[in-house]
């Protein structure tokens, strides 16, 4: 089983991305004209380009539900969560993430992604969102929480639950066949 759920960038994120690019470019142009060459303008330009490249490479593209894993595919990275390790999946309202501040994250530049500190529970959470809406909370057995923005939230939850049922059925079949092989082994002794 393979199900794909694409991230959709909303209008607010597009506007914020454009404003961020304009801000970076205007800062570089101002430094170029106000500070003629030298260390400061080269340092600023290099820093902005490096940060922009890191942010662009971490933009979430799609969520893929496979037989055993849930993959969050970014441009240069894949984050995996084992389906068997998922304790709960539910849709949440964006107001529950209001008290989340970025630790190592991007805000609005092609989306919202990275590690955030949830001030309500003093917990570090992961967010992969292309819009600040339609959140699905995935909690694993280690109490690690990941939030994904997905317009097809109900379908994503159904695909994860279907994969969990398939894994549980496979484990049940394996246990049954192991039990039968043990009884046959004791029969021949």
CSV table of C-alpha atoms in Angstrom, one decimal:
chain,number,residue,atom,x,y,z
A,1,UNK,CA,0.0,0.0,0.0
A,2,UNK,CA,1.3,3.4,-0.9
A,3,UNK,CA,-0.7,6.6,-0.4
A,4,UNK,CA,0.6,10.1,-1.2
A,5,UNK,CA,-0.6,13.3,0.4
A,6,UNK,CA,0.9,16.5,-1.1
A,7,UNK,CA,1.5,19.7,0.9
A,8,UNK,CA,-0.4,22.7,-0.5
A,9,UNK,CA,1.0,26.2,0.1
A,10,UNK,CA,-1.7,28.7,1.0
A,11,UNK,CA,-1.9,32.4,0.1
A,12,UNK,CA,-0.5,33.6,3.4
A,13,UNK,CA,2.6,31.5,3.1
A,14,UNK,CA,3.2,32.7,-0.4
A,15,UNK,CA,2.9,36.3,0.7
A,16,UNK,CA,5.2,35.7,3.6
A,17,UNK,CA,7.8,34.0,1.4
A,18,UNK,CA,7.7,36.8,-1.1
A,19,UNK,CA,8.2,39.4,1.7
A,20,UNK,CA,11.1,37.4,3.2
A,21,UNK,CA,12.8,37.3,-0.2
A,22,UNK,CA,12.2,41.0,-0.7
A,23,UNK,CA,13.6,41.7,2.8
A,24,UNK,CA,16.8,39.6,2.2
A,25,UNK,CA,17.3,41.2,-1.3
A,26,UNK,CA,16.8,44.8,0.0
A,27,UNK,CA,19.2,44.2,2.9
A,28,UNK,CA,21.8,42.9,0.4
A,29,UNK,CA,21.3,45.9,-1.9
A,30,UNK,CA,21.4,48.4,0.9
A,31,UNK,CA,24.6,46.9,2.2
A,32,UNK,CA,26.1,47.0,-1.2
A,33,UNK,CA,25.3,50.7,-1.8
A,34,UNK,CA,25.7,52.0,1.8
A,35,UNK,CA,28.8,50.0,2.7
A,36,UNK,CA,31.1,49.8,-0.3
A,37,UNK,CA,32.4,46.3,-0.4
A,38,UNK,CA,34.3,44.7,2.3
A,39,UNK,CA,33.8,42.2,5.0
A,40,UNK,CA,30.3,43.1,6.3
A,41,UNK,CA,28.5,43.0,3.0
A,42,UNK,CA,30.2,39.7,2.0
A,43,UNK,CA,29.4,38.2,5.4
A,44,UNK,CA,25.8,39.2,5.3
A,45,UNK,CA,25.3,38.0,1.7
A,46,UNK,CA,26.9,34.7,2.5
A,47,UNK,CA,24.9,34.2,5.7
A,48,UNK,CA,21.6,35.0,4.0
A,49,UNK,CA,22.4,32.7,1.0
A,50,UNK,CA,23.3,29.8,3.4
A,51,UNK,CA,20.2,30.2,5.5
A,52,UNK,CA,18.0,30.5,2.5
A,53,UNK,CA,19.6,27.4,1.0
A,54,UNK,CA,19.1,25.4,4.2
A,55,UNK,CA,15.5,26.5,4.4
A,56,UNK,CA,14.7,25.7,0.8
A,57,UNK,CA,16.2,22.2,1.1
A,58,UNK,CA,14.0,21.5,4.2
A,59,UNK,CA,10.7,22.5,2.6
A,60,UNK,CA,8.2,19.7,3.1
A,61,UNK,CA,6.8,18.3,-0.2
A,62,UNK,CA,4.6,15.3,0.6
A,63,UNK,CA,3.6,12.7,3.1
A,64,UNK,CA,3.7,9.1,2.0
A,65,UNK,CA,2.1,6.3,3.9
A,66,UNK,CA,3.8,3.0,3.1
A,67,UNK,CA,3.2,-0.5,4.5
A,68,UNK,CA,5.5,-0.1,7.5
A,69,UNK,CA,6.4,3.6,7.6
A,70,UNK,CA,5.1,7.1,7.3
A,71,UNK,CA,7.5,9.3,5.3
A,72,UNK,CA,7.5,13.0,5.4
A,73,UNK,CA,9.5,13.9,2.3
A,74,UNK,CA,11.3,17.2,2.1
A,75,UNK,CA,13.3,18.4,-0.8
A,76,UNK,CA,16.6,16.9,0.6
A,77,UNK,CA,15.4,14.9,3.6
A,78,UNK,CA,13.0,12.2,4.5
A,79,UNK,CA,11.7,11.9,8.1
A,80,UNK,CA,10.3,8.4,8.8
A,81,UNK,CA,7.9,7.3,11.5
A,82,UNK,CA,7.3,3.6,11.9
A,83,UNK,CA,3.6,2.8,11.6
A,84,UNK,CA,3.9,0.3,14.4
A,85,UNK,CA,5.3,3.1,16.7
A,86,UNK,CA,2.4,5.4,16.1
A,87,UNK,CA,0.2,5.5,19.3
A,88,UNK,CA,-2.4,8.0,18.1
A,89,UNK,CA,-3.4,10.1,15.2
A,90,UNK,CA,-5.9,12.9,15.3
A,91,UNK,CA,-7.0,16.2,13.7
A,92,UNK,CA,-6.3,19.2,15.9
A,93,UNK,CA,-7.2,22.9,15.6
A,94,UNK,CA,-4.5,25.4,14.8
A,95,UNK,CA,-5.2,27.2,18.1
A,96,UNK,CA,-3.5,24.4,20.0
A,97,UNK,CA,-0.2,25.3,18.3
A,98,UNK,CA,-0.5,29.0,19.1
A,99,UNK,CA,2.0,28.8,22.0
A,100,UNK,CA,4.7,27.1,19.9
A,101,UNK,CA,7.9,29.1,19.3
A,102,UNK,CA,10.6,28.1,16.9
A,103,UNK,CA,13.8,26.6,18.2
A,104,UNK,CA,15.4,25.4,14.9
A,105,UNK,CA,12.6,26.2,12.4
A,106,UNK,CA,11.4,28.2,9.5
A,107,UNK,CA,8.3,30.3,9.9
A,108,UNK,CA,6.4,31.1,6.7
A,109,UNK,CA,9.3,30.8,4.3
A,110,UNK,CA,7.7,28.2,2.0
A,111,UNK,CA,6.0,26.8,5.0
A,112,UNK,CA,6.4,26.1,8.7
A,113,UNK,CA,8.8,23.3,9.5
A,114,UNK,CA,11.4,22.3,12.1
A,115,UNK,CA,11.6,21.9,15.9
A,116,UNK,CA,9.4,24.1,18.0
A,117,UNK,CA,9.0,24.6,21.8
A,118,UNK,CA,5.4,24.2,22.9
A,119,UNK,CA,5.1,26.6,25.8
A,120,UNK,CA,1.8,25.2,26.9
A,121,UNK,CA,3.3,21.8,27.8
A,122,UNK,CA,7.0,22.7,27.7
A,123,UNK,CA,7.6,20.0,25.1
A,124,UNK,CA,9.7,20.0,21.9
A,125,UNK,CA,7.6,19.2,18.9
A,126,UNK,CA,8.2,18.7,15.2
A,127,UNK,CA,6.0,20.6,12.7
A,128,UNK,CA,5.9,20.0,8.9
A,129,UNK,CA,3.4,22.4,7.5
A,130,UNK,CA,3.0,24.3,4.3
A,131,UNK,CA,0.0,26.2,5.7
A,132,UNK,CA,-0.9,27.1,9.3
A,133,UNK,CA,-4.1,25.1,9.1
A,134,UNK,CA,-5.5,21.5,8.8
A,135,UNK,CA,-3.1,19.9,11.4
A,136,UNK,CA,-2.8,16.3,12.1
A,137,UNK,CA,-1.1,15.3,15.3
A,138,UNK,CA,0.9,12.1,15.3
A,139,UNK,CA,2.0,10.8,18.7
A,140,UNK,CA,4.4,7.9,18.8
A,141,UNK,CA,4.9,5.4,21.6
A,142,UNK,CA,7.8,7.5,22.9
A,143,UNK,CA,5.5,10.5,23.4
A,144,UNK,CA,7.1,12.4,20.6
A,145,UNK,CA,4.6,14.5,18.7
A,146,UNK,CA,4.7,15.5,15.1
A,147,UNK,CA,2.3,17.9,13.4
A,148,UNK,CA,1.6,17.8,9.7
A,149,UNK,CA,-0.6,20.1,7.7
A,150,UNK,CA,-2.8,18.0,5.4
A,151,UNK,CA,-5.9,19.1,3.5
A,152,UNK,CA,-7.0,15.5,3.3
A,153,UNK,CA,-6.6,14.9,7.0
A,154,UNK,CA,-9.4,12.3,7.3
A,155,UNK,CA,-7.9,10.3,4.4
A,156,UNK,CA,-4.4,10.5,6.0
A,157,UNK,CA,-5.7,9.2,9.3
A,158,UNK,CA,-7.7,6.4,7.5
A,159,UNK,CA,-4.5,5.4,5.6
A,160,UNK,CA,-2.5,5.2,8.8
A,161,UNK,CA,-5.1,3.2,10.6
A,162,UNK,CA,-5.4,0.8,7.6
A,163,UNK,CA,-1.6,0.3,7.7
A,164,UNK,CA,-1.7,-0.3,11.5
A,165,UNK,CA,-4.5,-2.9,11.0
A,166,UNK,CA,-2.4,-4.6,8.3
A,167,UNK,CA,0.6,-4.7,10.5
A,168,UNK,CA,-1.4,-6.1,13.4
A,169,UNK,CA,-2.9,-8.8,11.1
A,170,UNK,CA,0.6,-9.7,9.9
A,171,UNK,CA,1.9,-10.0,13.4
A,172,UNK,CA,-1.1,-12.2,14.3
A,173,UNK,CA,-0.4,-14.4,11.3
A,174,UNK,CA,3.3,-14.7,12.2
A,175,UNK,CA,2.4,-15.6,15.8
A,176,UNK,CA,0.0,-18.2,14.6
A,177,UNK,CA,2.5,-19.8,12.2
A,178,UNK,CA,5.2,-19.7,14.9
A,179,UNK,CA,2.8,-21.5,17.3
A,180,UNK,CA,2.0,-24.1,14.7
A,181,UNK,CA,5.6,-24.7,13.8
A,182,UNK,CA,6.4,-25.1,17.6
A,183,UNK,CA,3.6,-27.7,18.0
A,184,UNK,CA,4.7,-29.6,14.9
A,185,UNK,CA,8.3,-29.5,16.1
A,186,UNK,CA,7.3,-31.0,19.5
A,187,UNK,CA,5.2,-33.6,17.7
A,188,UNK,CA,8.2,-35.0,15.8
A,189,UNK,CA,10.3,-35.2,18.9
